[in-house]
Every structure is written in C-alpha cells, then in structure tokens.
CSV table of C-alpha atoms in Angstrom, one decimal:
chain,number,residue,atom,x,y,z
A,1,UNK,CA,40.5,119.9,66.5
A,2,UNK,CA,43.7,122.1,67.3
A,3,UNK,CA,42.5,125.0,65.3
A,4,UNK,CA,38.8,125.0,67.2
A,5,UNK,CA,40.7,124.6,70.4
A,6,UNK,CA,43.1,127.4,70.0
A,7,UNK,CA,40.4,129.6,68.1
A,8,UNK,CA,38.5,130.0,71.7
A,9,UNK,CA,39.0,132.2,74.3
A,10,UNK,CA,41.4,131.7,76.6
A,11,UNK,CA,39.8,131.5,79.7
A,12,UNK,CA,36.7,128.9,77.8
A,13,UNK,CA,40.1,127.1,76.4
A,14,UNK,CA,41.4,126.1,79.8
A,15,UNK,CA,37.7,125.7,81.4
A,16,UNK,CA,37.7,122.9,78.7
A,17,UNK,CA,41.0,121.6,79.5
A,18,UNK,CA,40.3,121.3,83.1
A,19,UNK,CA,36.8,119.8,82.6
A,20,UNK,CA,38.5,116.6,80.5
A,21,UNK,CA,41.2,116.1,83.2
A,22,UNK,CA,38.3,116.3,85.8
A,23,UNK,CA,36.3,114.0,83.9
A,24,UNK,CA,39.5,111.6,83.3
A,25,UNK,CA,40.5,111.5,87.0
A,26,UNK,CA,36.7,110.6,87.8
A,27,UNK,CA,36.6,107.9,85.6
A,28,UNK,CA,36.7,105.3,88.1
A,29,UNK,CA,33.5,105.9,89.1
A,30,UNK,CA,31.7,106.1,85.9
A,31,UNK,CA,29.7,103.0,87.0
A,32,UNK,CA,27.8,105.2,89.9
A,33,UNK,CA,26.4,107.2,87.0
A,34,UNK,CA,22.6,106.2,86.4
A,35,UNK,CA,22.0,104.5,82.9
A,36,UNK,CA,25.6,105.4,81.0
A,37,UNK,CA,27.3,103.3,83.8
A,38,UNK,CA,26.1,100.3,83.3
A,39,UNK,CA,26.7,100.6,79.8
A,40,UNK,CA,30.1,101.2,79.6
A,41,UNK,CA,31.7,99.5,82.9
A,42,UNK,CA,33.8,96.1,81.9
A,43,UNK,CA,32.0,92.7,83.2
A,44,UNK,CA,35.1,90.3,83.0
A,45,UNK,CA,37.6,92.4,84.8
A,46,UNK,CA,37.2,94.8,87.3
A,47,UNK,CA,36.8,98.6,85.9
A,48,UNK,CA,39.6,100.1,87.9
A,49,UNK,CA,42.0,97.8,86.4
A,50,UNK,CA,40.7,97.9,82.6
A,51,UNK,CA,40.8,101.8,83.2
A,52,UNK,CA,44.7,101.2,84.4
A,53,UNK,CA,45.3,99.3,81.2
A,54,UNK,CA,43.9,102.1,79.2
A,55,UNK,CA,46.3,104.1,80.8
A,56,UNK,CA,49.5,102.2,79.6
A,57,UNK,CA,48.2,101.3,76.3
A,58,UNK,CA,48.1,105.2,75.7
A,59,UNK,CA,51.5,105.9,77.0
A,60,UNK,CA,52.1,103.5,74.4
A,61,UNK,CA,50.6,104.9,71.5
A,62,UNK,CA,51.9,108.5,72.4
A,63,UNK,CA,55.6,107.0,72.8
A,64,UNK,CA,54.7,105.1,69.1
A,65,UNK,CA,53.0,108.3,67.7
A,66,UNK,CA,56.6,109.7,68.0
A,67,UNK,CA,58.3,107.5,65.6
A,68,UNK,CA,55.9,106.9,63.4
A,69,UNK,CA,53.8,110.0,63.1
A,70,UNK,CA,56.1,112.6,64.0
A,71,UNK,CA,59.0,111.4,62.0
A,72,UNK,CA,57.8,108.6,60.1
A,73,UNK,CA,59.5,105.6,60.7
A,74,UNK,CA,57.8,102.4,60.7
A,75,UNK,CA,58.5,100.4,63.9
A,76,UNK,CA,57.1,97.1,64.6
A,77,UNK,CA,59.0,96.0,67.2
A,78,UNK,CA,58.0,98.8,70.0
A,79,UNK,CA,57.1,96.1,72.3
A,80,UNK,CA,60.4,95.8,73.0
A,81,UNK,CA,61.0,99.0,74.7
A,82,UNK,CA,58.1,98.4,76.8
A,83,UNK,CA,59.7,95.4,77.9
A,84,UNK,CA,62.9,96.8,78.4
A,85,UNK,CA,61.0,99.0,80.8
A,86,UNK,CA,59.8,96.4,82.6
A,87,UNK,CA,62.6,94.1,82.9
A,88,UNK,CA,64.7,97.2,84.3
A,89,UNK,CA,61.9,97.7,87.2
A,90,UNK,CA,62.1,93.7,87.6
A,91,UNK,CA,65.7,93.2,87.3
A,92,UNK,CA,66.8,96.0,90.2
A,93,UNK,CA,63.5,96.0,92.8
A,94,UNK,CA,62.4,91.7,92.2
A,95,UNK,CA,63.8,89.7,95.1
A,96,UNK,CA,63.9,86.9,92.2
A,97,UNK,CA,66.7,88.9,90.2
A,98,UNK,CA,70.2,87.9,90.4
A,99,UNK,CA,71.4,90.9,90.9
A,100,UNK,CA,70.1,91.4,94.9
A,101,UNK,CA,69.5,94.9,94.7
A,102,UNK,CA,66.2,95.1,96.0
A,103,UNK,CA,65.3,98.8,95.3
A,104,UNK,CA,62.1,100.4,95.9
A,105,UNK,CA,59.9,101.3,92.6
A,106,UNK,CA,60.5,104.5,92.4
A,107,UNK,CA,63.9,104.2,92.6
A,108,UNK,CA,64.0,102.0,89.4
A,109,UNK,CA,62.2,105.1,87.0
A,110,UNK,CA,65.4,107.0,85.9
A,111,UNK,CA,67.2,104.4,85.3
A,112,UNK,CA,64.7,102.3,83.2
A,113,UNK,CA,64.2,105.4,81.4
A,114,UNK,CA,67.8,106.2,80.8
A,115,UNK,CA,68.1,102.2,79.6
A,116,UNK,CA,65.3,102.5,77.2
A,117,UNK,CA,66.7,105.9,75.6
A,118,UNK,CA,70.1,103.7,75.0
A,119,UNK,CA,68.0,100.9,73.7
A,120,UNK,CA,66.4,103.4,71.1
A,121,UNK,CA,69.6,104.4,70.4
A,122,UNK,CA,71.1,101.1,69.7
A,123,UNK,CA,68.1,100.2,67.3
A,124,UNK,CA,68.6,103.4,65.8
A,125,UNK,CA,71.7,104.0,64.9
A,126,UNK,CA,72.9,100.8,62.4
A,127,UNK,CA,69.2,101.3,60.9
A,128,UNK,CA,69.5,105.2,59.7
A,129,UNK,CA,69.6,104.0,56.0
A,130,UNK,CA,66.6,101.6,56.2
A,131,UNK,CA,63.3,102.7,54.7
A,132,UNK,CA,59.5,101.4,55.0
A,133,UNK,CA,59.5,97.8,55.0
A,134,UNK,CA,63.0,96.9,56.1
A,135,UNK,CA,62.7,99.1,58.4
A,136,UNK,CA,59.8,97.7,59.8
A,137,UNK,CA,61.6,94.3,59.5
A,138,UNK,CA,64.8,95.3,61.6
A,139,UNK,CA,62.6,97.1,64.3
A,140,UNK,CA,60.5,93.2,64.6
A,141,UNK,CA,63.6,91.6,64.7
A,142,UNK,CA,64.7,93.8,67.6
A,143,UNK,CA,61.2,93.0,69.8
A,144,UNK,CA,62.0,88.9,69.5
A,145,UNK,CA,66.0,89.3,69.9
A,146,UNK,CA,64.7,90.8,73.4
A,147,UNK,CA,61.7,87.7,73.8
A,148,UNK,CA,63.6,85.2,72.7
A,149,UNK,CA,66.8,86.3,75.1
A,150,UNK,CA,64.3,86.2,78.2
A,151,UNK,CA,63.1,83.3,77.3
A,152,UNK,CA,67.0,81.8,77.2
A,153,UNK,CA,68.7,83.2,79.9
A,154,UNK,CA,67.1,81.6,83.1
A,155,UNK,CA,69.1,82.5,85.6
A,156,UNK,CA,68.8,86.2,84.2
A,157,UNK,CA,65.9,87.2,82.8
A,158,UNK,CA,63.7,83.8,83.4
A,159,UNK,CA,62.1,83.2,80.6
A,160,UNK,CA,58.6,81.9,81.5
A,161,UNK,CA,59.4,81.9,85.0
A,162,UNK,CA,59.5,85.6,85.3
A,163,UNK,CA,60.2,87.9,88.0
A,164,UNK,CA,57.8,88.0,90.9
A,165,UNK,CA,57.7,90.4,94.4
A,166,UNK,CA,58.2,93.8,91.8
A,167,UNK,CA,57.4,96.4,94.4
A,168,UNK,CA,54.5,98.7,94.2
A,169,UNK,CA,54.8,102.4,94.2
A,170,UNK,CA,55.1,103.8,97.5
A,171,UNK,CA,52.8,105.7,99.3
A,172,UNK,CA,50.5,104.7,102.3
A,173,UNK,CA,46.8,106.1,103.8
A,174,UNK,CA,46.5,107.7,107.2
A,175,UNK,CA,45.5,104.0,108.8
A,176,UNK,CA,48.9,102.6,107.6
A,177,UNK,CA,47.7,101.1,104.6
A,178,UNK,CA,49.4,101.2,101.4
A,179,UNK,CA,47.9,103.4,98.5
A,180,UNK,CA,48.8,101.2,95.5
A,181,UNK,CA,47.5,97.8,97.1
A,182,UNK,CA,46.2,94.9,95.2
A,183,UNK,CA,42.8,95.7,95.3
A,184,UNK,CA,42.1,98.4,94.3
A,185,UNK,CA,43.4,99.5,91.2
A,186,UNK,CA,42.1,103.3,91.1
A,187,UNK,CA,45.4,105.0,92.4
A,188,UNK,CA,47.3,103.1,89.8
A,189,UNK,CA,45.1,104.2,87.1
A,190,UNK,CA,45.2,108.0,88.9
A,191,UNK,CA,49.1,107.8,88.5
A,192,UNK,CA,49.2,106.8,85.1
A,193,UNK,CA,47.2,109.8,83.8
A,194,UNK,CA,49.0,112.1,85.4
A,195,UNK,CA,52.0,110.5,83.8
A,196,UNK,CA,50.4,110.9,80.3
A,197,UNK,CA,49.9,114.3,81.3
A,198,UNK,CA,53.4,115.1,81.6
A,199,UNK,CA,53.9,113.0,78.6
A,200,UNK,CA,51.8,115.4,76.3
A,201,UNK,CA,53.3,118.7,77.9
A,202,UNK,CA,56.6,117.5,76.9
A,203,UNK,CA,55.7,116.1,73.3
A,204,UNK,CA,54.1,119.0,72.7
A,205,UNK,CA,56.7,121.5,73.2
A,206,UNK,CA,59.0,119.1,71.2
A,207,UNK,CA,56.4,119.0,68.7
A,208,UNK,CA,56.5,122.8,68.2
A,209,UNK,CA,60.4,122.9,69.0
A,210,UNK,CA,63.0,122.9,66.3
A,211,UNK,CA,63.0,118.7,67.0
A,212,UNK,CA,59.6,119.1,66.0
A,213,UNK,CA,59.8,120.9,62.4
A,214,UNK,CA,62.8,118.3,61.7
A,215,UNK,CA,61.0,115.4,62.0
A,216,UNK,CA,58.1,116.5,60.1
A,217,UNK,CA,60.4,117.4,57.0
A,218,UNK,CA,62.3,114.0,57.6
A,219,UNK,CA,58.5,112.4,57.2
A,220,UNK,CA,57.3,114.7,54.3
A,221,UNK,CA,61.0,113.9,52.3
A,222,UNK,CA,64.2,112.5,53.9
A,223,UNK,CA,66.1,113.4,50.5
A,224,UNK,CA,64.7,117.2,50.3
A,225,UNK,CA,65.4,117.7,54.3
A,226,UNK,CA,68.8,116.8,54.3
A,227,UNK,CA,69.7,118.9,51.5
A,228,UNK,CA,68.0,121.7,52.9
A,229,UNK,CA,70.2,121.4,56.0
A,230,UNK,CA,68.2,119.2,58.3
A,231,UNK,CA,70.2,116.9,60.2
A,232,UNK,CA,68.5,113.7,59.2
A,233,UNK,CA,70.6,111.2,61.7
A,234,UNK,CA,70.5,113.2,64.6
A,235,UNK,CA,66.7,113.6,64.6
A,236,UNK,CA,65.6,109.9,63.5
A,237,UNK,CA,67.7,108.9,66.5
A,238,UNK,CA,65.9,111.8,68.7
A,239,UNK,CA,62.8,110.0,67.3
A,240,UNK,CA,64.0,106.3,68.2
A,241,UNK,CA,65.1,108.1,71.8
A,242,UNK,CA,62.0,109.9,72.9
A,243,UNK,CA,60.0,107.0,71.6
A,244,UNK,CA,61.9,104.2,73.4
A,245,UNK,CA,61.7,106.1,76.7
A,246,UNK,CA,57.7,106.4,76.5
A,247,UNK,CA,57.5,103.0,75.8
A,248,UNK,CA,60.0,102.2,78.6
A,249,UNK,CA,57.8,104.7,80.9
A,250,UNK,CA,54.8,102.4,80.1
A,251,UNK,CA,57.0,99.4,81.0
A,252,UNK,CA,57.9,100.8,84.5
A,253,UNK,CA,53.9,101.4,85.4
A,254,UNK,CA,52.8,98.1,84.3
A,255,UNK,CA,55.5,96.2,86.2
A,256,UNK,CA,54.7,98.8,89.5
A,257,UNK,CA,51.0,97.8,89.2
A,258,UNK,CA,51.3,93.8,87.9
A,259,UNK,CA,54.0,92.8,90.1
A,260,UNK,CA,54.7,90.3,87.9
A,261,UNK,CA,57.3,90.1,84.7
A,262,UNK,CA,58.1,87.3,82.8
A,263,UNK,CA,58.9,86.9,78.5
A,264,UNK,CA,55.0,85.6,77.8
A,265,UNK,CA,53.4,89.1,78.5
A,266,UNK,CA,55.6,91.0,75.6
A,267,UNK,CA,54.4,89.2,72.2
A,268,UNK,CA,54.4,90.9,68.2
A,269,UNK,CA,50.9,91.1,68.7
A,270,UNK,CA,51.4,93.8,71.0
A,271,UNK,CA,53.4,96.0,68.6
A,272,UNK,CA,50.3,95.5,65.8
A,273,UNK,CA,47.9,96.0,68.2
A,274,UNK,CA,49.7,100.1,69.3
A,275,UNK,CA,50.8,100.6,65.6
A,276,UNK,CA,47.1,100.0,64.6
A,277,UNK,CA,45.8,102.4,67.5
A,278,UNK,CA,48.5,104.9,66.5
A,279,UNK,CA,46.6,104.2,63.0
A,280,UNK,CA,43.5,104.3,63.5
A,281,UNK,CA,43.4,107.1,66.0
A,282,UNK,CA,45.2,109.0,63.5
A,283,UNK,CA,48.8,108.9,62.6
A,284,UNK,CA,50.9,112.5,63.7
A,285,UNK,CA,48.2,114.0,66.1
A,286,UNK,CA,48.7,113.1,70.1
A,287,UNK,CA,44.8,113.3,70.5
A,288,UNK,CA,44.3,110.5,68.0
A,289,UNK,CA,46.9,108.2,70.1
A,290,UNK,CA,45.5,108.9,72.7
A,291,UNK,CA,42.2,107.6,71.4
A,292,UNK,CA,43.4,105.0,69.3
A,293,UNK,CA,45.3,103.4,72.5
A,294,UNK,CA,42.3,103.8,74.5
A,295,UNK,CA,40.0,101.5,72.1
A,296,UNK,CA,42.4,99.0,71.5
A,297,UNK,CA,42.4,98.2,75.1
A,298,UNK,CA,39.1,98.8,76.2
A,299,UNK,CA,37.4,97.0,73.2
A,300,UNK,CA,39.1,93.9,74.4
A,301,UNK,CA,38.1,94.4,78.3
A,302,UNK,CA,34.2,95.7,77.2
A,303,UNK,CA,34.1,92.0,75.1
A,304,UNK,CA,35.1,89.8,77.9
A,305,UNK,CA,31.9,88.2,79.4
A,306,UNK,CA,29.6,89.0,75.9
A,307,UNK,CA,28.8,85.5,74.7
A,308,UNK,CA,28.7,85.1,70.2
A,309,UNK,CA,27.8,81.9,69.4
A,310,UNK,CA,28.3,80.7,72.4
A,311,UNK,CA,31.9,81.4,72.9
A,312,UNK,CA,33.5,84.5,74.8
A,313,UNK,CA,33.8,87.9,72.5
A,314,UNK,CA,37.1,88.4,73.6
A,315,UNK,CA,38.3,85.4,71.8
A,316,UNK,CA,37.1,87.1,68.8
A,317,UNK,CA,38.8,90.6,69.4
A,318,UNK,CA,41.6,90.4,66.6
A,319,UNK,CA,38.8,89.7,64.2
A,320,UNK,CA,36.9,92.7,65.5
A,321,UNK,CA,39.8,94.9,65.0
A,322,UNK,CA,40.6,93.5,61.7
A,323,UNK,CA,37.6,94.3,60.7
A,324,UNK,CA,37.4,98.0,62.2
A,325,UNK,CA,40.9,98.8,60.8
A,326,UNK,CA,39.2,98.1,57.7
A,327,UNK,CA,36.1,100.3,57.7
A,328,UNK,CA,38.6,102.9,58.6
A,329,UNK,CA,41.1,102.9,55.9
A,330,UNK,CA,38.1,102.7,53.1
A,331,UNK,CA,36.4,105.2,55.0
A,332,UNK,CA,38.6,107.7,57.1
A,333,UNK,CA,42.5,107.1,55.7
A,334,UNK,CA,43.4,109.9,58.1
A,335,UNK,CA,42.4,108.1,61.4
A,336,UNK,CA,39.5,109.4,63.5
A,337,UNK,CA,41.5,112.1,64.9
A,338,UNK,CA,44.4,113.2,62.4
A,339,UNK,CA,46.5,116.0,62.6
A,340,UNK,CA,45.5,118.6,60.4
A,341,UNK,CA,48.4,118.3,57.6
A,342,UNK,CA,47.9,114.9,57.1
A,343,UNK,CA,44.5,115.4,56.6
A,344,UNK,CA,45.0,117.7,53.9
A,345,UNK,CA,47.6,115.7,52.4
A,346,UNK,CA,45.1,112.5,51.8
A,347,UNK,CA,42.8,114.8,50.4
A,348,UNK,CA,45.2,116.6,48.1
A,349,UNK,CA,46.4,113.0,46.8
A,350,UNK,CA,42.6,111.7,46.2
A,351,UNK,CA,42.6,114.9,44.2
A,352,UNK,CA,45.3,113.5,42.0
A,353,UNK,CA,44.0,110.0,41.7
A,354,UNK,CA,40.6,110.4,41.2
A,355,UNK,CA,39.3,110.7,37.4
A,356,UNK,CA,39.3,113.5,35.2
C-alpha cells in the first residue's frame, strides 16, 4: 500500500491524503448520506460517540503496533498504560481525588504522558531478558497489579467507586456554551483524530529514524542485532516508552470525554481485544492498526440493537471476533493490511513448508 502511495505523483499523493482526512473529519455525518447512512450508522449508541470510541481504540492499536510490530515484543497487559492515562487525568483534575488539585484537562496531558513513559519504563526494564510467552506473562501481570491496586486502595484510587467530575477539554462557542459538552460527542471525536494524526507523523519519522531500523532488527533477530552493534536494551525500552505513552495518550482522551474513571472499565479483555486488532489489521504497518482498532470497536457498537435468536448481537461479539481472527490467520496470516516485509516474510516461510 506504501509502495502505490509513494509511486504517485506528488501533488495526486497529497490530493489523496487530504481527501481521507476530509472524509475522516466528516464522518459524523455519515448518516445524512442517502442509502450508505443508514447502513452503516450505530442503533444502540449514538454515532458521534461510537465514532469517538473508534478514535481511542486506534490510538490504542497504533501505541500497541509499536511494541509488538515494530520491535516485536509481545505485550498483553497494555491496558495498563491506558489506565495509567486515565487515572493521572482523574487523580490531578477529579474533585473526588485525594490529592485536591483540581486542574483543568488540559493541564493533566504532559504529565500523564510523562507518567506513562516511566510506567513503560518500569515494565521494561527487569523484563529485557524475557522472550515470547513470558514475556507476554510479565506484561499481564503488570495490567492486574494496576486493577487489582485500584480496586484496593479506596481512599486512593477507589476501586469500583471511581473518580467522578473529570473535567472536559476546554473550549466554549460564541453563545457561551462549552464545545466538548455532554451531548454531543462530535468535537470529542474531531479532537481525537487530530491526535492520531500527530500520532502517525511522529511514528512515522521514528519508523524511518535510526529507532526505527533497530527495532526492526531486534524483531527479525535479537541475537544477530546485538552482535551487529544494535543496542538491544536501549531500544526495547524506547519500544516499551513510546508505546506506554500512546496508550497513556488514549487514557487522557477517554477520561476528558467519559468523565468518569473507576477499576471496572480497564479489564484483560481489553488488551486481547487491541492485540487482536493490531493482529488482524496487520502486525508492523500503522495503516493496518489503524484498521484493525477501528473494527474491533465498531463491530461491537454496529451489533448493539441486531436481535440473533432473540438475544442482543453484542452479547455475542467475542464469538464474532473469535471467529473472524480465525478466517484470518487460515486465510490472510499477514493481517488485512501488513507491512510489506512481513508480507514477504510469510510467503517466503510457506515456501519452505510447503511440499516438494
């Protein structure tokens, strides 16, 4: 997709670029569009607010897409930098935190960043040496030590009780009216594409960068990077970094637009549900994050209404996605998006395997 993309002009290049921003940013109002509208609107929530949840679920899968695609550690505890995100917002701007601080939203975004970088880096560093599964054990562990600790420290992070009054983001319309109200859900989900845009510039230039290269050698061979001079420790922690603080970004913007925090909202099942986007979307390439988040949370909001067998569809979305993850690994191992190289890569191993 990179290579048909770069191969055109550059003036058709950006015509194309700015005709899927355009098209992203009207989203909203998909449902005004005769005959396609109707179709692919949500019935059970509001389409402003499923489009919102899009929006995070991508920052998500990007932040993810760093660890394991770019580098290629397994993590299956990212839910906990989301959360980590969101309790920072909470814990400074709630009226219901301890601490009394009261800020304003926006005043909470550098330093739930900076807290989810250190929280990456914590995770990272005693787990250097750990491989594939225990890996993916340690990063699990990681997610409930951060659950279970909100859910048994109630005069701190409090549990099921939460954190309510989080501040919106700031902003108001000419009538005095705030921007990012609660009903309307538009400018929240305007706010977090332009946040993924930002996102993508800067992954992309680390893609390309020196970080970049190192973390695709540390994915293609650990052993044979390292002796070729790679810094192996310095770059999986750049990994668990940058992927900690796009989780943590997602945090931030759901707490902003929810209002609400409390331990119930950051379960395992969320860190399947983005490593199987991340998977399925195709593991290494932004695009395919991007896509991958996008269907794991629209699937979801499309079922909810949609009767089978008389009970609600979205009761049966794990199934679904079971069952899609499937279809794709027999048919499309790459992900419906990959990145070129590991395209070629599955192909050149199905070489090898298949009989002579």
């Amino acid at each position: 997709m990179r290579g048909r993309l770069d191969n055109l002009p550059t003036p058709a290049r950006w015509a194309l670029i700015v005709l899927v921003l355009a098209v992203a940013y009207l989203l909203p109002y998909a449902g005004d569009v005769p005959i396609i509208g109707p179709q692919v609107v949500t019935q059970g929530i509001d389409w402003p607010t499923a489009l919102f949840n899009i929006s995070y679920y991508v920052l998500l899968a990007l932040g993810l897409n760093v660890v394991v695609g770019f580098a290629g550690l397994l993590d299956l505890g990212y839910v906990g930098f989301y959360a980590v995100g969101a309790y920072t917002v909470a814990l400074l701007a709630s009226g219901d935190s301890s601490f009394g601080t009261k800020w304003v939203w926006l005043a909470t975004i550098p330093v739930a960043i900076a807290i989810a970088m250190l929280s990456g880096l914590i995770l990272g560093w005693p787990t250097l040496r750990l491989r594939g599964d225990y890996l993916a054990i340690v990063t699990l562990g990681f997610a409930e030590i951060i659950r279970i600790t909100a859910d048994n420290t109630p005069h701190f992070l409090r549990g099921d009780q939460g954190f309510a009054g989080i501040p919106h983001p700031p902003g108001k319309h000419a009538d005095g009216t705030p921007i990012f109200g609660v009903r309307d859900a538009t400018p929240y989900f305007w706010l977090g594409v332009t946040v993924i845009i930002i996102v993508v510039l800067a992954l992309r230039n680390l893609e390309r960068s020196r970080v970049g290269r190192s973390w695709l050698a540390i994915r293609e061979d650990e052993e044979a990077a390292e002796v070729m001079g790679v810094r192996t420790i310095k770059y999986k922690l750049w990994a668990f970094a940058i992927g900690a603080c796009v989780g943590g970004l997602g945090g931030v913007l759901f707490a902003g637009e929810n209002g609400f925090v409390n331990s119930a909202m950051f379960q395992l099942q969320l860190s399947i549900l983005v490593l199987a986007a991340v998977v399925m979307g195709g593991s290494g390439n932004m695009a395919g994050a991007i896509l991958g988040g996008a269907l794991i949370s629209y699937i979801p909001d499309r079922l909810r209404g949609t009767k089978i067998l008389g009970t609600d569809a979205y009761e049966y979305r794990y199934l679904i996605f079971g069952v899609i993850i499937i279809l794709i690994m027999i048919f499309r191992p790459q992900g419906l998006i990959p990145s070129r190289r590991r395209a070629l890569e599955l192909k050149d191993r199905a070489k090898e395997v298949a009989p002579q």
